Coordinates of C-alpha atoms in Angstrom, one line a residue:
M470 CA 10.6 16.7 54.5
D471 CA 11.5 20.0 52.5
L472 CA 8.6 21.9 50.5
E473 CA 10.3 21.4 47.3
F474 CA 10.2 17.1 47.2
N475 CA 6.8 17.8 48.6
K476 CA 6.2 19.7 45.0
N477 CA 8.2 16.8 43.3
E478 CA 6.1 14.3 44.6
D479 CA 2.7 16.0 43.9
A480 CA 4.3 16.8 40.1
M481 CA 5.6 12.9 39.5
K482 CA 2.1 11.4 41.3
L483 CA -0.1 13.4 38.9
A484 CA 1.9 12.7 35.8
V485 CA 1.8 8.7 36.7
S486 CA -2.2 8.9 37.6
E487 CA -2.1 10.6 33.4
M488 CA 0.1 7.9 32.4
K489 CA -2.3 5.6 34.1
R490 CA -5.6 7.6 32.7
R491 CA -3.9 7.4 29.4
H492 CA -3.0 3.3 29.7
G493 CA -6.8 3.0 30.8
I494 CA -8.2 3.9 27.2
I495 CA -4.9 2.4 25.5
S496 CA -7.1 -1.2 26.9
L497 CA -9.9 -0.2 25.4
G498 CA -7.8 -1.2 22.0
G499 CA -10.9 -0.3 18.7
G500 CA -13.4 1.0 21.8
K501 CA -16.4 -0.6 23.2
K502 CA -18.1 -1.2 20.5
A503 CA -15.2 -3.2 18.8
I504 CA -15.8 -5.0 22.1
E505 CA -19.2 -6.0 22.3
K506 CA -19.1 -7.0 18.6
A507 CA -16.0 -9.2 19.6
R508 CA -17.9 -11.2 22.4
E509 CA -20.8 -11.3 20.7
K510 CA -19.2 -14.4 18.8
G511 CA -17.6 -15.6 22.0
K512 CA -13.9 -14.0 21.9
M513 CA -12.2 -12.5 24.9
T514 CA -10.4 -9.1 24.3
P515 CA -6.6 -9.8 24.2
R516 CA -5.7 -8.6 27.6
E517 CA -8.8 -11.1 29.2
R518 CA -6.9 -14.0 26.7
I519 CA -3.3 -12.7 28.2
Q520 CA -4.5 -13.0 32.4
Y521 CA -6.9 -16.5 31.9
L522 CA -3.2 -17.8 30.1
I523 CA -1.1 -16.5 32.7
D524 CA -0.5 -18.3 36.5
K525 CA -2.9 -16.4 38.9
D526 CA -1.4 -13.4 41.1
S527 CA 1.8 -13.7 38.7
T528 CA 3.6 -10.5 37.6
F529 CA 2.6 -9.4 33.5
T530 CA 5.3 -6.6 32.4
E531 CA 3.4 -5.4 29.3
I532 CA 6.2 -4.4 26.4
G533 CA 5.0 -1.4 24.3
A534 CA 1.4 -0.3 25.7
F535 CA 2.1 3.3 24.1
T536 CA 3.1 1.7 20.9
G537 CA 1.6 3.8 17.7
Y538 CA 0.3 6.6 20.4
E539 CA -1.2 9.1 18.9
M540 CA 0.1 8.2 15.1
Y541 CA -1.9 7.4 12.3
A542 CA -4.7 9.4 13.2
E543 CA -5.9 9.7 9.2
H544 CA -6.2 5.9 9.2
G545 CA -8.1 6.2 12.7
G546 CA -5.0 5.3 14.7
C547 CA -3.4 2.1 16.4
P548 CA -4.0 1.7 19.9
A549 CA -1.0 -0.7 21.1
G550 CA 0.6 -1.3 17.8
G551 CA -2.4 -3.1 17.4
T552 CA -0.9 -5.8 19.6
V553 CA -0.9 -6.7 23.4
A554 CA 2.6 -8.0 24.4
G555 CA 5.1 -8.6 27.7
L556 CA 6.2 -11.3 29.4
G557 CA 4.2 -13.4 31.6
Y558 CA 4.2 -16.6 33.4
V559 CA 2.3 -19.7 32.5
C560 CA 2.7 -22.5 34.7
G561 CA 5.8 -21.3 36.6
R562 CA 7.8 -20.3 33.1
M563 CA 8.2 -17.4 31.7
C564 CA 6.8 -16.4 28.7
V565 CA 6.8 -13.8 26.1
I566 CA 3.5 -13.3 24.7
V567 CA 2.0 -11.4 21.8
A568 CA -1.6 -10.6 21.2
N569 CA -3.4 -9.4 18.3
D570 CA -6.1 -7.6 18.9
N571 CA -9.0 -7.8 16.6
T572 CA -10.9 -4.8 17.7
V573 CA -7.9 -2.8 15.9
K574 CA -8.7 -2.5 12.1
A575 CA -9.5 -7.0 12.5
G576 CA -5.8 -6.6 13.7
A577 CA -4.4 -5.4 11.2
W578 CA -1.0 -5.0 10.5
F579 CA 0.6 -1.4 10.8
P580 CA 4.4 0.0 9.9
I581 CA 4.8 -0.1 14.0
T582 CA 2.7 -2.7 14.4
G583 CA 5.6 -5.0 12.6
K584 CA 8.6 -3.1 14.5
K585 CA 6.5 -4.0 18.1
N586 CA 6.3 -7.8 17.1
L587 CA 10.0 -7.6 16.0
R588 CA 10.8 -6.2 19.0
M589 CA 8.9 -8.8 20.9
Q590 CA 10.7 -11.9 19.1
E591 CA 14.2 -10.2 19.9
I592 CA 13.5 -10.1 23.6
A593 CA 12.3 -13.9 23.6
M594 CA 15.7 -14.2 21.2
E595 CA 18.0 -12.7 23.4
N596 CA 16.6 -13.9 26.9
H597 CA 16.0 -18.1 25.1
L598 CA 12.2 -17.4 26.1
P599 CA 9.3 -19.7 24.8
V600 CA 6.6 -17.3 22.4
I601 CA 3.0 -17.8 22.3
Y602 CA 1.2 -16.3 20.0
I603 CA -2.6 -15.2 20.3
V604 CA -3.7 -15.1 16.7
D605 CA -6.2 -12.8 15.6
S606 CA -5.6 -10.9 12.4
A607 CA -6.7 -9.7 8.9
G608 CA -2.8 -9.0 7.9
V609 CA -1.4 -6.5 6.7
Y610 CA -3.1 -2.9 6.5
L611 CA -3.5 -2.5 3.0
P612 CA -3.8 1.3 2.5
M613 CA -0.2 1.2 4.1
Q614 CA 1.3 -2.0 2.3
D615 CA 4.2 -0.4 1.1
E616 CA 5.7 1.0 4.4
I617 CA 5.0 -2.9 5.9
F618 CA 5.6 -5.9 3.5
P619 CA 9.1 -5.6 1.2
D620 CA 11.9 -4.8 3.5
K621 CA 14.3 -6.4 6.1
E622 CA 12.7 -5.2 9.5
H623 CA 9.1 -5.3 7.7
F624 CA 6.5 -8.4 7.9
G625 CA 8.4 -11.1 6.1
R626 CA 11.1 -11.0 9.0
I627 CA 8.8 -12.4 11.4
F628 CA 8.4 -15.7 9.4
R629 CA 12.4 -15.8 9.2
N630 CA 12.6 -15.3 12.8
N631 CA 9.9 -18.1 13.7
A632 CA 12.9 -20.1 11.7
Q633 CA 15.2 -18.9 13.4
M634 CA 14.2 -19.0 16.6
S635 CA 13.1 -22.9 15.7
A636 CA 16.2 -23.8 14.9
Q637 CA 17.9 -22.4 18.3
G638 CA 15.0 -24.5 20.5
I639 CA 12.5 -21.5 20.9
T640 CA 9.8 -23.1 21.6
Q641 CA 6.7 -21.6 20.0
I642 CA 3.4 -22.2 20.4
A643 CA 0.4 -20.2 18.1
A644 CA -3.0 -20.6 19.0
V645 CA -5.7 -18.8 16.6
M646 CA -8.7 -17.7 17.9
G647 CA -9.3 -15.8 14.7
S648 CA -8.4 -14.9 11.1
C649 CA -4.7 -16.1 9.7
V650 CA -4.6 -14.6 6.1
A651 CA -2.2 -14.3 3.5
G652 CA 1.3 -14.0 4.3
G653 CA 0.3 -14.0 8.0
A654 CA -0.7 -18.0 7.6
Y655 CA 3.0 -18.5 7.4
L656 CA 3.3 -17.9 11.4
P657 CA 1.3 -20.4 13.2
I658 CA 2.8 -23.1 11.0
M659 CA 6.3 -22.0 11.5
S660 CA 5.2 -22.3 14.9
D661 CA 5.9 -25.7 16.8
E662 CA 2.6 -26.7 17.9
T663 CA -0.8 -25.1 16.6
L664 CA -4.3 -24.6 18.5
M665 CA -7.4 -23.1 16.7
V666 CA -11.4 -22.2 17.9
E667 CA -13.7 -23.8 15.7
G668 CA -16.3 -21.4 13.8
N669 CA -13.8 -17.8 14.8
G670 CA -10.1 -19.5 13.8
S671 CA -9.0 -20.0 9.9
I672 CA -5.7 -20.3 8.3
F673 CA -5.5 -19.5 4.8
L674 CA -3.8 -17.6 2.4
A675 CA -6.8 -16.3 0.5
G676 CA -10.0 -16.0 1.5
P677 CA -13.6 -16.0 0.0
Y678 CA -13.6 -13.3 -2.4
L679 CA -9.6 -13.6 -3.4
V680 CA -10.2 -17.0 -4.5
K681 CA -13.5 -16.1 -6.6
A682 CA -11.9 -13.5 -7.8
A683 CA -8.9 -15.5 -8.9
I684 CA -9.8 -18.8 -9.7
G685 CA -13.4 -18.8 -10.1
E686 CA -14.1 -20.7 -7.1
D687 CA -16.8 -20.7 -4.9
A688 CA -16.1 -21.7 -1.0
D689 CA -16.5 -20.4 2.6
Q690 CA -14.0 -19.6 4.8
Q691 CA -14.2 -22.5 6.6
A692 CA -14.3 -24.5 3.6
L693 CA -10.3 -23.0 3.0
G694 CA -8.7 -23.0 6.1
G695 CA -11.7 -23.6 8.9
A696 CA -10.0 -25.6 12.2
K697 CA -12.2 -28.7 11.5
M698 CA -10.9 -28.6 8.0
H699 CA -6.9 -28.1 8.8
T700 CA -7.2 -30.9 11.7
E701 CA -9.0 -33.4 10.0
V702 CA -8.0 -32.7 6.6
S703 CA -4.7 -30.7 5.7
G704 CA -3.2 -31.3 9.1
I705 CA -2.0 -28.2 9.6
A706 CA -3.4 -27.8 12.8
D707 CA -2.9 -29.8 15.7
Y708 CA -5.6 -29.7 18.3
K709 CA -9.5 -28.0 17.4
F710 CA -11.2 -26.1 20.5
E711 CA -14.9 -25.3 21.2
T712 CA -13.9 -21.9 23.5
E713 CA -11.2 -19.6 23.4
K714 CA -10.7 -20.6 27.0
E715 CA -10.0 -24.8 25.9
C716 CA -8.1 -23.3 23.7
L717 CA -5.8 -21.4 26.4
D718 CA -6.3 -24.2 29.1
Q719 CA -3.9 -26.7 26.2
V720 CA -1.8 -24.1 26.2
R721 CA -0.8 -24.2 29.4
R722 CA -0.6 -28.1 29.5
I723 CA 2.2 -27.7 26.9
I724 CA 4.0 -25.5 28.4
D725 CA 3.7 -27.1 31.8
K726 CA 5.4 -30.1 30.1
M727 CA 8.4 -28.4 29.3
G728 CA 11.7 -29.6 30.0
D729 CA 14.0 -27.1 32.2
Q730 CA 17.0 -24.8 30.4
P731 CA 20.1 -23.8 31.8
R732 CA 20.7 -21.3 33.4
R733 CA 23.5 -18.1 33.0
G734 CA 24.1 -18.2 36.6
Y735 CA 23.6 -14.8 37.2
D736 CA 23.8 -14.3 41.5
R737 CA 20.9 -13.7 43.3
V738 CA 20.3 -14.2 46.9
K739 CA 16.9 -13.9 48.8
P740 CA 15.3 -10.4 48.3
A741 CA 15.2 -7.8 50.8
A742 CA 13.4 -4.4 51.2
P743 CA 14.9 -1.3 50.7
T744 CA 15.2 0.4 54.2
K745 CA 14.8 3.8 52.9
D746 CA 11.0 4.5 52.5
P747 CA 10.7 3.0 48.4
N748 CA 7.7 5.7 48.1
E749 CA 10.5 8.3 48.4
I750 CA 11.2 7.6 44.6
Y751 CA 8.3 10.7 43.9
G752 CA 9.5 13.5 45.3
L753 CA 13.4 12.5 44.3
V754 CA 13.2 13.9 41.1
S755 CA 11.4 16.9 39.5
V756 CA 8.8 16.4 36.6
L757 CA 10.9 19.3 34.9
N758 CA 14.2 17.7 34.9
N759 CA 15.5 21.3 35.9
K760 CA 16.5 20.7 39.4
Q761 CA 19.0 19.5 41.2
Y762 CA 18.7 15.7 43.3
D763 CA 21.1 13.4 44.4
V764 CA 21.0 9.7 42.6
V765 CA 22.0 8.1 45.2
D766 CA 19.0 8.7 46.8
V767 CA 17.2 7.8 43.8
I768 CA 19.7 3.6 43.8
K769 CA 18.9 3.6 47.8
C770 CA 15.0 3.4 46.9
I771 CA 15.1 0.3 44.9
V772 CA 18.0 -1.5 46.2
D773 CA 18.1 -4.3 48.7
R774 CA 18.0 -3.1 52.4
S775 CA 19.2 0.2 50.5
E776 CA 22.8 -0.8 50.9
F777 CA 25.4 0.3 47.8
D778 CA 29.1 0.0 47.0
Q779 CA 29.7 3.3 45.7
F780 CA 32.9 2.2 43.2
K781 CA 35.3 4.8 42.3
E782 CA 33.4 7.5 45.4
D783 CA 35.5 10.5 45.1
Y784 CA 36.2 10.3 41.6
G785 CA 34.4 11.4 38.4
K786 CA 31.4 12.4 40.4
T787 CA 29.0 13.4 37.7
I788 CA 28.7 9.4 37.1
V789 CA 27.7 7.2 40.1
C790 CA 28.9 3.7 40.0
G791 CA 28.4 0.8 42.3
Y792 CA 27.7 -2.4 43.2
A793 CA 23.8 -3.3 45.4
R794 CA 21.1 -5.8 45.0
I795 CA 17.7 -5.4 43.5
D796 CA 15.1 -7.9 44.6
G797 CA 17.7 -9.9 45.8
W798 CA 19.9 -9.9 41.7
A799 CA 23.4 -8.8 42.2
V800 CA 24.0 -5.8 39.8
G801 CA 26.1 -3.3 38.8
I802 CA 24.5 0.6 38.2
V803 CA 26.0 3.0 36.6
A804 CA 24.1 5.8 37.1
N805 CA 23.6 10.5 36.2
Q806 CA 24.2 12.3 39.2
R807 CA 22.5 15.7 38.9
K808 CA 23.5 17.9 41.8
I809 CA 26.1 19.7 41.1
V810 CA 29.4 18.1 42.5
K811 CA 33.3 19.3 43.2
S812 CA 35.9 17.4 41.2
G813 CA 39.1 16.3 43.1
K814 CA 40.7 19.5 41.1
G815 CA 38.4 21.3 43.3
E816 CA 36.3 22.7 40.6
M817 CA 32.2 22.7 40.3
Q818 CA 31.2 20.1 37.6
M819 CA 27.5 20.4 36.8
G820 CA 25.3 17.9 37.8
G821 CA 23.9 15.5 34.6
V822 CA 26.7 16.3 32.6
I823 CA 29.7 13.9 31.7
Y824 CA 32.7 15.0 32.1
N825 CA 36.4 13.2 31.2
D826 CA 37.0 11.7 34.6
S827 CA 33.5 10.9 34.9
A828 CA 33.4 8.5 31.7
D829 CA 37.2 6.8 32.7
K830 CA 35.4 5.7 35.4
A831 CA 32.3 4.4 34.1
A832 CA 34.0 2.7 31.3
R833 CA 36.3 1.0 33.8
F834 CA 33.1 0.1 35.8
I835 CA 31.5 -1.3 33.0
M836 CA 34.3 -4.0 32.3
N837 CA 34.5 -4.9 36.0
C838 CA 30.9 -5.9 35.4
N839 CA 32.2 -7.8 32.6
Q840 CA 34.7 -9.3 34.5
K841 CA 32.5 -11.0 36.9
K842 CA 29.4 -11.4 35.2
I843 CA 27.1 -9.0 36.8
P844 CA 24.1 -7.3 35.0
L845 CA 24.1 -3.7 34.3
V846 CA 21.6 -1.0 35.4
F847 CA 21.8 2.4 33.7
L848 CA 20.2 4.9 35.2
Q849 CA 20.0 8.0 33.1
D850 CA 19.5 11.8 33.6
V851 CA 21.8 13.1 31.2
T852 CA 22.3 16.4 29.4
G853 CA 25.7 15.5 27.2
F854 CA 29.1 15.5 27.8
M855 CA 30.8 18.7 28.5
V856 CA 32.3 21.0 25.9
G857 CA 34.1 24.1 26.1
S858 CA 38.1 23.9 24.4
R859 CA 39.2 23.0 28.1
S860 CA 37.1 19.6 28.0
E861 CA 38.1 19.5 24.0
Q862 CA 42.0 19.8 24.7
S863 CA 41.2 17.3 28.0
G864 CA 40.4 14.2 25.5
I865 CA 36.6 14.5 26.3
I866 CA 35.7 13.1 22.2
K867 CA 38.4 10.0 23.3
D868 CA 37.0 9.5 27.0
G869 CA 33.4 9.5 25.6
A870 CA 34.8 7.0 23.0
K871 CA 35.8 4.6 25.5
L872 CA 32.9 4.5 27.5
V873 CA 30.7 4.0 24.4
N874 CA 33.6 1.4 23.3
A875 CA 32.5 -0.3 26.6
V876 CA 28.6 0.0 26.8
A877 CA 28.4 -1.1 22.9
N878 CA 31.1 -4.6 23.9
S879 CA 29.4 -5.0 26.7
V880 CA 27.9 -8.9 27.2
V881 CA 26.6 -9.3 30.4
P882 CA 22.5 -7.8 30.8
K883 CA 22.4 -4.7 30.0
I884 CA 18.8 -2.8 31.3
T885 CA 18.1 1.1 31.0
I886 CA 16.1 3.4 33.0
V887 CA 15.2 7.2 31.8
I888 CA 14.5 8.6 34.7
G889 CA 15.1 12.2 33.4
N890 CA 16.8 13.6 30.2
S891 CA 18.7 11.8 27.8
Y892 CA 20.4 13.9 25.4
G893 CA 23.3 13.8 22.4
A894 CA 25.4 11.3 22.9
G895 CA 24.9 11.3 26.9
N896 CA 22.0 9.3 25.2
Y897 CA 24.2 6.4 23.8
A898 CA 27.1 6.2 26.3
M899 CA 24.3 5.6 28.7
C900 CA 23.1 2.5 26.7
G901 CA 20.4 3.9 24.8
K902 CA 18.0 1.5 22.7
A903 CA 20.8 2.2 19.8
Y904 CA 23.3 0.8 22.2
D905 CA 20.7 -3.0 23.3
P906 CA 19.7 -2.8 26.5
R907 CA 18.2 -6.2 26.8
F908 CA 14.8 -3.7 28.1
I909 CA 14.6 0.0 28.4
Y910 CA 12.0 1.7 30.7
A911 CA 11.0 5.6 31.0
W912 CA 10.1 7.9 33.3
P913 CA 6.8 10.1 32.5
N914 CA 8.6 12.6 33.1
A915 CA 11.7 11.2 30.7
K916 CA 12.6 13.3 27.9
I917 CA 14.4 11.9 24.7
A918 CA 16.5 14.4 22.2
V919 CA 19.5 15.1 21.1
M920 CA 19.4 18.1 22.9
G921 CA 17.8 19.9 25.2
G922 CA 14.8 21.9 24.6
E923 CA 15.8 24.7 25.6
Q924 CA 19.0 24.9 23.3
A925 CA 17.7 23.2 20.2
A926 CA 14.8 25.9 19.6
K927 CA 17.3 28.9 20.0
T928 CA 19.5 27.4 17.6
L929 CA 16.5 26.7 15.2
L930 CA 15.3 30.4 15.7
Q931 CA 18.8 31.7 15.2
I932 CA 18.7 29.3 11.8
Q933 CA 15.1 30.8 10.7
V934 CA 15.8 34.5 11.9
A935 CA 19.3 34.8 10.2
S936 CA 17.2 33.5 6.7
L937 CA 14.4 36.1 7.1
K938 CA 16.6 38.6 7.6
A939 CA 18.4 37.3 4.4
K940 CA 15.1 38.1 2.3
G941 CA 15.1 41.0 3.6
E942 CA 12.2 40.5 6.1
V943 CA 12.0 42.9 9.6
I944 CA 12.2 40.7 13.0
D945 CA 10.5 42.1 15.9
P946 CA 11.5 40.8 19.0
E947 CA 7.5 40.0 19.2
K948 CA 7.6 37.9 16.6
E949 CA 11.2 36.5 17.5
K950 CA 9.1 34.9 20.9
A951 CA 6.1 33.5 19.0
M952 CA 8.7 32.1 16.3
L953 CA 10.7 31.0 19.3
N954 CA 7.6 29.3 21.7
E955 CA 6.2 27.6 17.9
I956 CA 9.5 25.7 18.0
M957 CA 9.6 25.0 21.4
A958 CA 6.5 23.5 21.6
K959 CA 7.0 21.4 18.5
Y960 CA 10.5 20.3 19.8
D961 CA 8.7 19.7 23.6
S962 CA 6.3 17.3 22.1
Q963 CA 9.1 15.6 20.2
T964 CA 10.9 14.9 23.0
S965 CA 8.3 13.4 25.6
A966 CA 8.2 10.1 27.2
Y967 CA 5.1 9.1 25.1
Y968 CA 6.6 10.4 21.8
A969 CA 9.5 7.9 22.0
A970 CA 7.4 5.0 23.6
A971 CA 4.9 5.8 20.2
R972 CA 8.3 4.5 18.1
L973 CA 9.7 2.2 20.7
W974 CA 12.3 4.0 21.5
V975 CA 11.8 2.7 24.9
D976 CA 9.4 0.0 25.6
E977 CA 7.6 0.4 28.1
I978 CA 6.5 4.3 30.2
I979 CA 6.6 2.8 34.4
D980 CA 5.7 4.2 37.4
P981 CA 8.9 4.8 39.2
G982 CA 7.0 2.7 42.3
E983 CA 7.6 -0.5 39.4
T984 CA 11.3 1.0 38.7
R985 CA 12.9 -2.1 40.7
K986 CA 10.0 -4.7 39.8
V987 CA 10.8 -4.5 36.0
I988 CA 14.2 -4.9 36.4
S989 CA 14.5 -7.8 38.6
E990 CA 11.8 -9.3 36.1
G991 CA 14.3 -8.3 33.0
I992 CA 17.0 -10.0 34.6
N993 CA 15.4 -12.8 35.4
A994 CA 14.1 -12.9 31.9
A995 CA 18.5 -12.6 30.9
N996 CA 19.0 -15.3 33.2
H997 CA 17.3 -18.0 30.9
A998 CA 19.6 -16.5 27.8
Q999 CA 22.4 -19.2 26.4
E1000 CA 25.9 -19.1 26.6
E1001 CA 27.0 -15.2 25.6
R1002 CA 29.9 -13.8 23.9
E1003 CA 33.4 -13.1 24.8
F1004 CA 33.6 -9.5 26.2
K1005 CA 36.5 -7.7 24.2
V1006 CA 36.6 -3.9 23.8
G1007 CA 38.4 -3.7 20.8
V1008 CA 40.6 -0.7 20.3
F1009 CA 40.7 2.6 21.8
Q1010 CA 43.0 5.1 22.6
V1011 CA 44.0 5.3 26.1

């Protein structure tokens, strides 16, 4: 291996180590004291509940661990959005699992909590997966109620989705292990079956204090909504248990007896490991996203037997397209090529840039995969479309629109991995969040923005300097440099993978070595989906 590879490998492994360190802090939720306080009440942490629920030695694919990261500092923060969630196997069946974290503001819902829970329901609906809610929440976080309560994508949408999923035949099980208050009380009751833990579990529209204030009645929490009352009097709950483990055991028994669902039929054969050393993936891409590399080397680290059949290999070289298998699943791969390549016309083409011919090739390949019912994997490291008079005259907008059209109307599952830059319209063309990938992940070095930091900072600097000069101020080189550095620092923080994951622009930040696994799990989830619509691309200029 060369020196550049070793530098990349060291830097990427450090970035992964830092990501895991941050995840470790997040996994403590509201902190050790809050966890100990919960344990005194006989409660497990949400992560412990999930680990007990899922099959031993099975894969749990966490979604949204970095949700809310470095947000709401004035409110004490909201680690993981106050909810631990992901895809887990229960009695051999893949399920969506959503567990409130009562150590974070008693499990109260922040605005980002609502967004995360809606994302998990979206995953369940798109892939027709059963949902297990582990409920332990004080309801809406009142200081921010105006940002979580009334709008279309706010708290109430959760219950609308409960009803929609039920109508679609998607099983929903609610295990109530703590508070379930006010509007939140509808979630377990709109689920198929409701389980409660005695003593800790409660479901009511109004707690003791509100009841006293509203109608003057003195009633304790258990009388208003405890497990005994709801299983013996109101009939709202279906089961009650003394311990959380007994409750989760019953959830497993319910899931175990579910009938099988037809699969979509995406092709899978016996998996085979890559012949190229998968660990080489750490040394191929610079964490600064500023070096050339051959994306085919990355692909060969994650595909079965490192076999990759390129489509139009000698045409449109800044996007690589081709067929492969990942963990046995047949896939079509669309990847940005970062090395500088020579076009068929003998011109040098910059890596990471989408040219006319690249857009045309990728659009055609995407249509082929839809024709053949082959899931698509996008590997994003894109700086945007080629600009300039020559590109404009060649119709780059037309060819870009053709690619965007194909991506937007694609009906096979799309899984996106941001392995480097994701800038401007390139983000759209390579199936960014706005284009409904079934799952979207990012490596720790990923950067997502309307344009690169340096270009954006210089553009903003020119605007600021022109404004100050118009007011008669003199800007010396030192001051201009300081202004540029300040703009760069702010812009860079807003383009990081952590900033994106905090806002759920990506589902999770992953270790590059986990890329193969999350793609396989994503296709497995998508294989449970119901019939997809017919593939049509509408009208576009040829």
